[in-house]
Short mmCIF file of C-alpha atoms in Angstrom, two decimals:
data_model
loop_
_atom_site.label_atom_id
_atom_site.label_comp_id
_atom_site.label_asym_id
_atom_site.label_seq_id
_atom_site.Cartn_x
_atom_site.Cartn_y
_atom_site.Cartn_z
CA MET A 1363 99.49 148.68 107.52
CA ARG A 1364 103.29 148.58 107.83
CA ASP A 1365 103.66 150.92 104.82
CA ARG A 1366 101.22 153.40 106.32
CA THR A 1367 102.97 153.35 109.68
CA ALA A 1368 106.32 153.93 108.01
CA VAL A 1369 104.95 156.99 106.22
CA ASP A 1370 103.57 158.44 109.47
CA THR A 1371 106.87 157.88 111.26
CA ILE A 1372 109.00 159.78 108.76
CA LYS A 1373 106.56 162.49 107.68
CA GLY A 1374 108.70 165.10 109.37
CA TYR A 1375 111.63 164.15 107.15
CA PHE A 1376 109.43 164.24 104.05
CA TYR A 1377 108.03 167.61 105.02
CA GLN A 1378 111.56 168.99 105.17
CA PHE A 1379 112.58 167.24 101.92
CA ASP A 1380 109.48 168.56 100.15
CA TYR A 1381 110.14 172.06 101.45
CA SER A 1382 113.70 171.84 100.11
CA ILE A 1383 112.41 170.74 96.69
CA TYR A 1384 109.78 173.49 96.75
CA LYS A 1385 112.36 176.16 97.56
CA ILE A 1386 114.88 175.12 94.89
CA MET A 1387 112.20 174.79 92.21
CA ASN A 1388 111.28 178.45 92.81
CA LEU A 1389 114.83 179.72 92.34
CA ASP A 1390 116.65 180.92 89.23
CA GLU A 1391 118.85 178.25 87.64
CA ASP A 1392 122.16 179.56 89.06
CA GLU A 1393 120.73 180.01 92.57
CA GLY A 1394 120.69 177.09 94.98
CA ILE A 1395 120.23 175.57 98.41
CA THR A 1396 122.37 173.88 101.03
CA VAL A 1397 120.67 170.96 102.76
CA GLU A 1398 121.55 170.58 106.46
CA GLY A 1399 123.71 173.68 106.42
CA ILE A 1400 123.33 176.40 109.04
CA GLU A 1401 119.73 175.22 109.35
CA ASP A 1402 117.62 172.51 107.68
CA VAL A 1403 117.68 174.40 104.38
CA ASP A 1404 119.92 177.33 103.47
CA VAL A 1405 118.72 179.30 100.45
CA HIS A 1406 121.24 181.18 98.30
CA THR A 1407 119.91 183.74 95.83
CA ALA A 1408 121.39 186.67 93.98
CA THR A 1409 120.02 189.07 96.61
CA GLU A 1410 119.79 187.06 99.84
CA GLU A 1411 121.36 184.37 102.00
CA ALA A 1412 118.79 182.72 104.26
CA ALA A 1413 118.73 179.85 106.75
CA VAL A 1414 115.42 178.04 107.21
CA GLN A 1415 114.46 175.86 110.15
CA CYS A 1416 111.57 173.62 109.03
CA LYS A 1417 109.27 172.15 111.69
CA TYR A 1418 106.50 169.58 111.21
CA TYR A 1419 104.19 169.17 114.21
CA SER A 1420 100.85 168.49 112.55
CA LYS A 1421 99.71 166.36 115.50
CA SER A 1422 100.97 168.67 118.25
CA GLU A 1423 99.76 171.86 119.86
CA TYR A 1424 101.96 174.90 119.47
CA ASN A 1425 103.84 176.15 122.52
CA HIS A 1426 106.55 178.81 122.57
CA SER A 1427 109.04 176.31 124.01
CA VAL A 1428 108.88 174.17 120.85
CA ILE A 1429 110.48 176.84 118.68
CA ALA A 1430 112.53 178.52 121.43
CA LYS A 1431 115.67 176.42 120.99
CA PRO A 1432 115.87 176.90 117.19
CA ILE A 1433 115.52 180.65 117.72
CA ARG A 1434 118.29 180.61 120.34
CA LEU A 1435 120.54 178.78 117.88
CA MET A 1436 119.76 181.39 115.25
CA LEU A 1437 120.63 184.11 117.73
CA SER A 1438 123.95 182.37 118.45
CA HIS A 1439 124.69 182.47 114.73
CA TYR A 1440 123.71 186.16 114.68
CA LYS A 1441 126.30 186.78 117.43
CA GLU A 1442 129.00 185.19 115.25
CA VAL A 1443 127.90 187.45 112.39
CA LYS A 1444 128.08 190.49 114.70
CA ASP A 1445 131.59 189.44 115.74
CA GLY A 1446 132.67 189.23 112.11
CA ILE A 1447 133.15 185.44 112.19
CA LYS A 1448 130.37 184.62 109.71
CA PRO A 1449 128.55 186.51 106.93
CA SER A 1450 125.17 188.12 107.52
CA ILE A 1451 122.05 186.12 106.60
CA LYS A 1452 118.28 186.17 107.05
CA TYR A 1453 116.59 183.67 109.39
CA TYR A 1454 113.34 181.84 108.72
CA LEU A 1455 111.42 179.53 111.00
CA TYR A 1456 108.75 177.69 109.02
CA GLY A 1457 106.38 174.96 110.07
CA ILE A 1458 102.96 173.64 110.88
CA PHE A 1459 101.14 172.71 114.08
CA LYS A 1460 97.83 171.01 114.77
CA SER A 1461 96.56 173.84 116.98
CA GLY A 1462 97.56 176.63 119.31
CA THR A 1463 99.22 178.90 116.77
CA ASP A 1464 97.03 181.77 117.93
CA LYS A 1465 99.26 181.92 121.03
CA LEU A 1466 101.91 183.57 118.86
CA VAL A 1467 100.88 187.04 117.72
CA LEU A 1468 103.22 188.40 115.08
CA PRO A 1469 105.26 190.50 114.83
CA ILE A 1470 106.95 190.02 118.20
CA ASP A 1471 109.07 192.62 120.03
CA ASN A 1472 112.28 192.07 121.91
CA THR A 1473 110.47 191.90 125.26
CA PHE A 1474 108.43 188.93 124.01
CA LEU A 1475 111.57 187.46 122.43
CA LYS A 1476 113.49 187.61 125.68
CA GLU A 1477 110.65 186.33 127.88
CA HIS A 1478 109.37 183.40 125.77
CA PHE A 1479 112.28 182.33 123.59
CA LEU A 1480 115.58 183.43 125.13
CA THR A 1481 114.90 182.73 128.81
CA TYR A 1482 114.88 179.06 129.78
CA THR A 1483 115.45 176.72 132.70
CA GLN A 1484 117.92 173.87 132.73
CA ALA A 1485 118.76 171.75 135.78
CA LYS A 1486 116.64 174.14 137.88
CA LYS A 1487 118.78 177.08 136.80
CA VAL A 1488 117.44 180.02 134.78
CA TYR A 1489 119.42 181.14 131.74
CA LYS A 1490 119.03 184.26 129.62
CA HIS A 1491 120.56 183.46 126.26
CA HIS A 1492 120.88 187.07 125.09
CA ILE A 1493 122.76 188.02 128.24
CA ASN A 1494 125.07 185.02 127.91
CA LEU A 1495 125.84 186.18 124.36
CA GLY A 1496 126.33 189.77 125.46
CA LEU A 1497 123.66 191.17 123.14
CA SER A 1498 121.85 194.46 123.73
CA ASP A 1499 118.26 195.42 122.96
CA VAL A 1500 119.53 197.15 119.84
CA ASP A 1501 121.10 193.87 118.76
CA LEU A 1502 117.89 191.97 119.47
CA ASN A 1503 115.85 194.44 117.41
CA ASP A 1504 118.30 194.00 114.55
CA PHE A 1505 118.01 190.23 114.91
CA LEU A 1506 114.20 190.44 114.80
CA ASN A 1507 114.44 192.44 111.58
CA LYS A 1508 116.31 189.49 110.09
CA LEU A 1509 113.94 186.86 111.52
CA THR A 1510 110.70 185.67 109.87
CA ILE A 1511 108.41 183.22 111.68
CA ASN A 1512 105.62 181.32 109.93
CA ILE A 1513 104.04 178.54 111.99
CA ASN A 1514 100.97 178.33 109.76
CA GLY A 1515 102.72 176.63 106.87
CA LYS A 1516 101.18 174.42 104.20
CA ASN A 1517 99.89 171.06 105.37
CA TYR A 1518 101.70 167.92 104.27
CA ASP A 1519 99.45 167.01 101.33
CA GLU A 1520 99.17 170.59 100.11
CA GLN A 1521 102.95 170.97 100.04
CA VAL A 1522 103.38 167.69 98.10
CA LYS A 1523 100.78 168.86 95.55
CA GLU A 1524 102.64 172.15 95.09
CA VAL A 1525 105.91 170.28 94.51
CA ILE A 1526 104.27 167.96 91.96
CA TYR A 1527 102.76 170.99 90.21
CA LEU A 1528 106.16 172.70 89.97
CA LEU A 1529 107.71 169.52 88.54
CA ARG A 1530 104.91 169.14 85.98
CA LYS A 1531 105.36 172.75 84.99
CA ASN A 1532 109.12 172.43 84.62
CA PHE A 1533 109.18 169.12 82.71
CA TYR A 1534 105.90 169.51 80.80
CA CYS A 1535 104.83 166.06 81.93
CA SER A 1536 101.86 164.12 83.27
CA GLU A 1537 101.07 163.84 86.97
CA PHE A 1538 102.23 160.20 86.92
CA GLU A 1539 105.59 161.19 85.43
CA ALA A 1540 105.99 164.13 87.80
CA GLU A 1541 105.40 161.92 90.83
CA ASN A 1542 106.99 158.61 89.84
CA PHE A 1543 109.93 159.95 87.81
CA TYR A 1544 110.90 163.44 88.91
CA TYR A 1545 109.60 163.61 92.49
CA ASN A 1546 110.96 160.11 93.09
CA ASN A 1547 114.36 161.24 91.78
CA ALA A 1548 114.16 164.53 93.69
CA LEU A 1549 113.67 162.76 97.03
CA LYS A 1550 116.72 160.62 96.35
CA VAL A 1551 118.88 163.62 95.38
CA ILE A 1552 117.89 165.64 98.48
CA LYS A 1553 118.37 162.62 100.77
CA ASP A 1554 121.75 161.77 99.23
CA ILE A 1555 123.23 165.26 99.48
CA SER A 1556 121.91 165.70 103.04
CA THR A 1557 124.21 162.89 104.20
CA LYS A 1558 127.41 164.31 102.70
CA SER A 1559 130.02 164.99 105.37
CA ASN A 1560 131.38 168.15 103.74
CA ILE A 1561 128.98 171.10 103.80
CA SER A 1562 130.19 172.25 100.38
CA GLU A 1563 128.91 168.95 98.94
CA ARG A 1564 125.47 169.63 100.40
CA PHE A 1565 125.03 172.65 98.12
CA ILE A 1566 123.25 172.30 94.79
CA THR A 1567 122.05 174.85 92.25
CA LYS A 1568 118.66 174.63 90.60
CA LYS A 1569 120.36 173.93 87.26
CA GLU A 1570 122.29 171.00 88.75
CA PHE A 1571 119.20 169.77 90.59
CA ILE A 1572 117.04 169.76 87.46
CA LYS A 1573 119.72 167.90 85.52
CA SER A 1574 120.15 165.29 88.25
CA ILE A 1575 116.43 164.45 88.46
CA ASP A 1576 115.75 164.54 84.70
CA LYS A 1577 115.59 160.77 84.28
CA SER A 1578 112.58 159.10 82.70
CA GLN A 1579 112.68 155.92 84.72
CA VAL A 1580 110.81 154.53 87.69
CA LEU A 1581 113.29 154.21 90.56
CA PHE A 1582 112.87 151.81 93.46
CA ASN A 1583 113.90 154.56 95.87
CA GLU A 1584 113.42 153.53 99.49
CA TRP A 1585 112.26 157.01 100.49
CA PHE A 1586 109.70 157.19 97.71
CA ILE A 1587 108.46 153.71 98.66
CA LYS A 1588 108.05 154.85 102.26
CA TYR A 1589 106.21 157.95 101.07
CA LYS A 1590 103.82 156.10 98.77
CA GLY A 1591 103.68 152.56 100.13
CA LYS A 1592 104.94 149.57 98.15
CA LYS A 1593 101.53 148.23 97.09
CA GLN A 1594 100.29 151.63 95.97
CA PHE A 1595 103.59 152.25 94.17
CA PHE A 1596 103.22 149.02 92.20
CA ALA A 1597 99.55 149.74 91.53
CA SER A 1598 100.32 153.16 90.05
CA ILE A 1599 102.89 151.65 87.65
CA ARG A 1600 100.47 148.87 86.70
CA ASN A 1601 97.67 151.34 86.01
CA GLU A 1602 99.93 153.52 83.90
CA TYR A 1603 101.63 150.87 81.77
CA PHE A 1604 100.06 147.46 82.24
CA THR A 1605 96.30 147.91 82.26
CA MET A 1606 94.45 145.08 80.55
CA LEU A 1607 91.94 147.41 78.93
CA ASN A 1608 92.19 147.82 75.15
CA VAL A 1609 95.33 145.69 74.74
CA LEU A 1610 96.66 146.53 71.29
CA PRO A 1611 98.58 144.13 69.02
CA PHE A 1612 102.01 145.64 69.62
CA GLU A 1613 105.40 143.96 69.80
CA ARG A 1614 106.08 143.99 73.55
CA PHE A 1615 109.54 143.23 74.87
CA PHE A 1616 109.93 142.35 78.55
CA LEU A 1617 113.54 142.65 79.67
CA ILE A 1618 114.03 140.98 83.04
CA GLU A 1619 117.13 141.09 85.21
CA ILE A 1620 117.72 138.27 87.68
CA ASP A 1621 119.81 138.45 90.82
CA LYS A 1622 122.46 135.77 90.32
CA TYR A 1623 122.85 135.39 94.09
CA ASN A 1624 119.14 135.10 94.80
CA TYR A 1625 117.80 133.21 91.82
CA ASN A 1626 114.95 130.69 91.73
CA ARG A 1627 114.06 128.95 88.48
CA SER A 1628 110.47 128.26 89.48
CA VAL A 1629 109.88 131.97 90.19
CA LEU A 1630 111.27 132.94 86.77
CA LYS A 1631 109.13 130.30 85.05
CA GLU A 1632 106.06 131.52 86.89
CA LEU A 1633 106.80 135.05 85.73
CA ILE A 1634 107.16 133.85 82.12
CA PHE A 1635 103.76 132.15 82.36
CA ILE A 1636 102.18 135.30 83.83
CA ILE A 1637 103.60 137.51 81.07
CA SER A 1638 102.40 135.09 78.40
CA LYS A 1639 98.92 134.79 79.89
CA LYS A 1640 98.43 138.54 80.17
CA TRP A 1641 100.09 139.65 76.95
CA THR A 1642 99.21 136.94 74.44
CA ARG A 1643 96.16 136.94 72.14
CA LEU A 1644 95.84 133.88 69.88
CA SER A 1645 92.07 133.49 69.52
CA LYS A 1646 90.59 132.77 66.08
CA ARG A 1647 88.49 135.88 66.57
CA GLU A 1648 91.61 138.00 67.11
CA PRO A 1649 92.24 139.92 63.84
CA ASN A 1650 95.88 140.64 64.77
CA PRO A 1651 97.14 137.90 67.12
CA PHE A 1652 100.32 138.50 69.10
CA CYS A 1653 102.51 137.28 71.93
CA PRO A 1654 105.31 138.92 73.97
CA TYR A 1655 109.09 138.70 73.75
CA VAL A 1656 111.17 137.98 76.86
CA TYR A 1657 114.87 138.56 77.44
CA VAL A 1658 116.45 137.48 80.76
CA HIS A 1659 119.51 139.45 81.82
CA ASN A 1660 122.36 137.84 83.80
CA ILE A 1661 121.15 134.30 83.15
CA SER A 1662 123.76 131.76 82.02
CA THR A 1663 123.45 129.98 78.68
CA ASN A 1664 123.18 126.66 80.50
CA GLU A 1665 120.40 127.87 82.79
CA LEU A 1666 118.47 129.41 79.90
CA CYS A 1667 118.65 126.06 78.08
CA LYS A 1668 117.19 124.36 81.17
CA ILE A 1669 114.35 126.90 81.22
CA LYS A 1670 113.62 126.25 77.56
CA SER A 1671 113.73 122.51 78.14
CA ASP A 1672 111.23 122.79 80.99
CA LEU A 1673 108.91 124.89 78.84
CA TYR A 1674 109.15 122.42 75.98
CA TYR A 1675 108.30 119.38 78.12
CA GLU A 1676 105.46 121.30 79.75
CA LYS A 1677 104.07 121.84 76.23
CA PHE A 1678 104.47 125.61 76.43
CA ASN A 1679 105.06 126.59 72.83
CA PHE A 1680 107.75 129.21 72.20
CA VAL A 1681 110.24 130.29 69.53
CA ASP A 1682 113.77 131.62 70.00
CA GLY A 1683 114.93 132.42 66.47
CA PHE A 1684 116.77 129.15 65.81
CA VAL A 1685 114.98 127.06 63.17
CA TYR A 1686 117.21 123.95 63.33
CA ASN A 1687 120.16 122.57 65.27
CA GLY A 1688 123.31 124.52 64.41
CA ALA A 1689 121.43 127.34 62.68
CA SER A 1690 122.33 130.99 63.17
CA PHE A 1691 119.89 133.29 64.91
CA SER A 1692 117.15 134.50 62.57
CA ALA A 1693 115.26 137.72 63.31
CA GLU A 1694 112.77 136.70 60.64
CA ALA A 1695 112.08 133.38 62.37
CA ILE A 1696 111.52 134.84 65.82
CA THR A 1697 109.26 137.63 64.53
CA GLN A 1698 106.89 135.23 62.76
CA GLU A 1699 103.25 135.85 63.59
CA ALA A 1700 101.90 134.02 66.62
CA ASN A 1701 98.40 132.68 65.98
CA CYS A 1702 95.90 130.01 66.92
CA HIS A 1703 97.46 127.53 64.48
CA ASN A 1704 101.09 127.60 65.64
CA ASN A 1705 100.08 128.49 69.22
CA ILE A 1706 103.30 130.43 69.90
CA LYS A 1707 102.88 131.81 73.43
CA MET A 1708 106.28 133.39 73.92
CA LYS A 1709 109.32 134.56 71.98
CA ILE A 1710 112.52 134.13 73.96
CA ILE A 1711 115.55 136.28 73.09
CA ASP A 1712 118.91 134.88 74.19
CA ASN A 1713 121.07 138.01 74.32
CA LEU A 1714 121.12 141.78 73.83
CA ASP A 1715 122.62 141.56 70.36
CA TYR A 1716 119.66 139.45 69.20
CA LEU A 1717 117.33 141.92 70.88
CA ARG A 1718 118.80 144.82 68.88
CA ARG A 1719 118.46 142.84 65.66
CA VAL A 1720 114.80 142.03 66.36
CA LEU A 1721 114.00 145.66 67.20
CA ASN A 1722 115.59 146.76 63.94
CA TYR A 1723 113.91 144.03 61.90
CA THR A 1724 110.28 144.25 62.91
CA THR A 1725 108.25 147.18 61.56
CA LYS A 1726 105.35 146.91 63.99
CA THR A 1727 104.77 149.27 66.90
CA LYS A 1728 107.22 148.31 69.63
CA GLU A 1729 107.24 148.71 73.41
CA VAL A 1730 110.22 147.84 75.60
CA TYR A 1731 109.81 147.31 79.35
CA GLN A 1732 113.15 147.00 81.09
CA PHE A 1733 113.16 145.74 84.68
CA TYR A 1734 116.55 146.26 86.29
CA ILE A 1735 117.94 145.80 89.80
CA LYS A 1736 120.69 148.41 90.11
CA ASN A 1737 121.91 149.55 86.71
CA GLN A 1738 120.17 149.74 83.34
CA TYR A 1739 121.62 147.32 80.81
CA PHE A 1740 119.95 148.28 77.54
CA ASN A 1741 119.39 151.56 75.70
CA VAL A 1742 116.78 151.65 72.95
CA LYS A 1743 118.10 154.80 71.20
CA ASN A 1744 114.98 155.12 69.05
CA ASP A 1745 112.36 157.73 69.84
CA SER A 1746 109.69 155.80 67.96
CA ILE A 1747 109.92 152.90 70.43
CA LYS A 1748 108.19 153.17 73.78
CA ASP A 1749 110.97 152.67 76.32
CA ILE A 1750 110.01 152.14 79.96
CA LYS A 1751 112.65 151.51 82.63
CA ILE A 1752 111.53 150.23 86.03
CA GLN A 1753 113.82 149.47 88.94
CA ILE A 1754 112.97 146.43 91.05
CA GLU A 1755 114.35 144.50 94.00
CA SER A 1756 113.28 141.01 92.92
CA LEU A 1757 111.29 139.04 90.32
CA ASN A 1758 108.34 139.02 92.70
CA ASP A 1759 108.10 142.80 92.26
CA ILE A 1760 107.47 142.30 88.53
CA LYS A 1761 104.65 139.89 89.31
CA GLU A 1762 103.04 142.61 91.43
CA ILE A 1763 103.51 145.26 88.74
CA ILE A 1764 102.36 143.57 85.54
#
């Protein structure tokens, strides 16, 4: 319920973010947008400069007063253009309302503009914004020629679908990848640049935007989590990568990062047991038995030894590539077949160097699942190996995902 409430609360922000993504995806690569510039989104093309005010009132009835202030602000900008202070642009007011949009019959004339948008009352005093600015009817007509109003915009879900479609089309990818990789990244990019203090830093071209979101990894982006909901987010990853249907006898490598400042041995052990239970097949009837590999990032040698000791005394059978005391690591030893006779339930890899050696040694189909907290710590560099990178906050997230 909390996730759903969070989404409802910030839908207006998402609507604006999505509109920004939609606009930039429809530009040429050297054209771009400024987020939170003159208006919510400023669009810069080869032929036009435009400022867009984006309104989301899907649960409210339309009234002229709702869009009056944005229009007055646009007119104030127009006055600065007329005075030669700023360059000429086009103005767009875009949005959606639950009802009442029939009250606004387009196009409007300057009489309607003055009566419903430019005249207002504040502290019981009537103001006429066009008079305060010293603008004539000729000026207002010119302003109207530069102003486009659309209060019957796409609904929230329709706009998201259009954004996902544009991302799929651009990256030639699946719907899952478009949403969880590129849309996830896009939300983060738009949110990040919107908070820059310098307006020049809030500008981005389509070419730069595409490059910045072209990352094939699942990010734990707080805005994407709010959009989708944490449980649904985890469920979508699980359905895409960790379904238990038709589990094939591949060499699966689970790379797990721990938070050194928020570490609990029992939680890590529980996760190891879960991975083994779900991704081990040792039955006599299994023609190609297998078990998973696990590497734990940021764990000390001493703590890893304690984990192994616990597993040993709990009669959880594993191998780590060391065949006797004092022996060197052996890729051959750790890649031995797990079966019902030796009952190997897990293969534990001590460090990244050993991981590279195992990946190079084994000739079976390989899949690497890297769970990282802030920064990735391993690059596969082999297109024949499935390489999935998933950002997490804690080990408990992995338990929910796999």
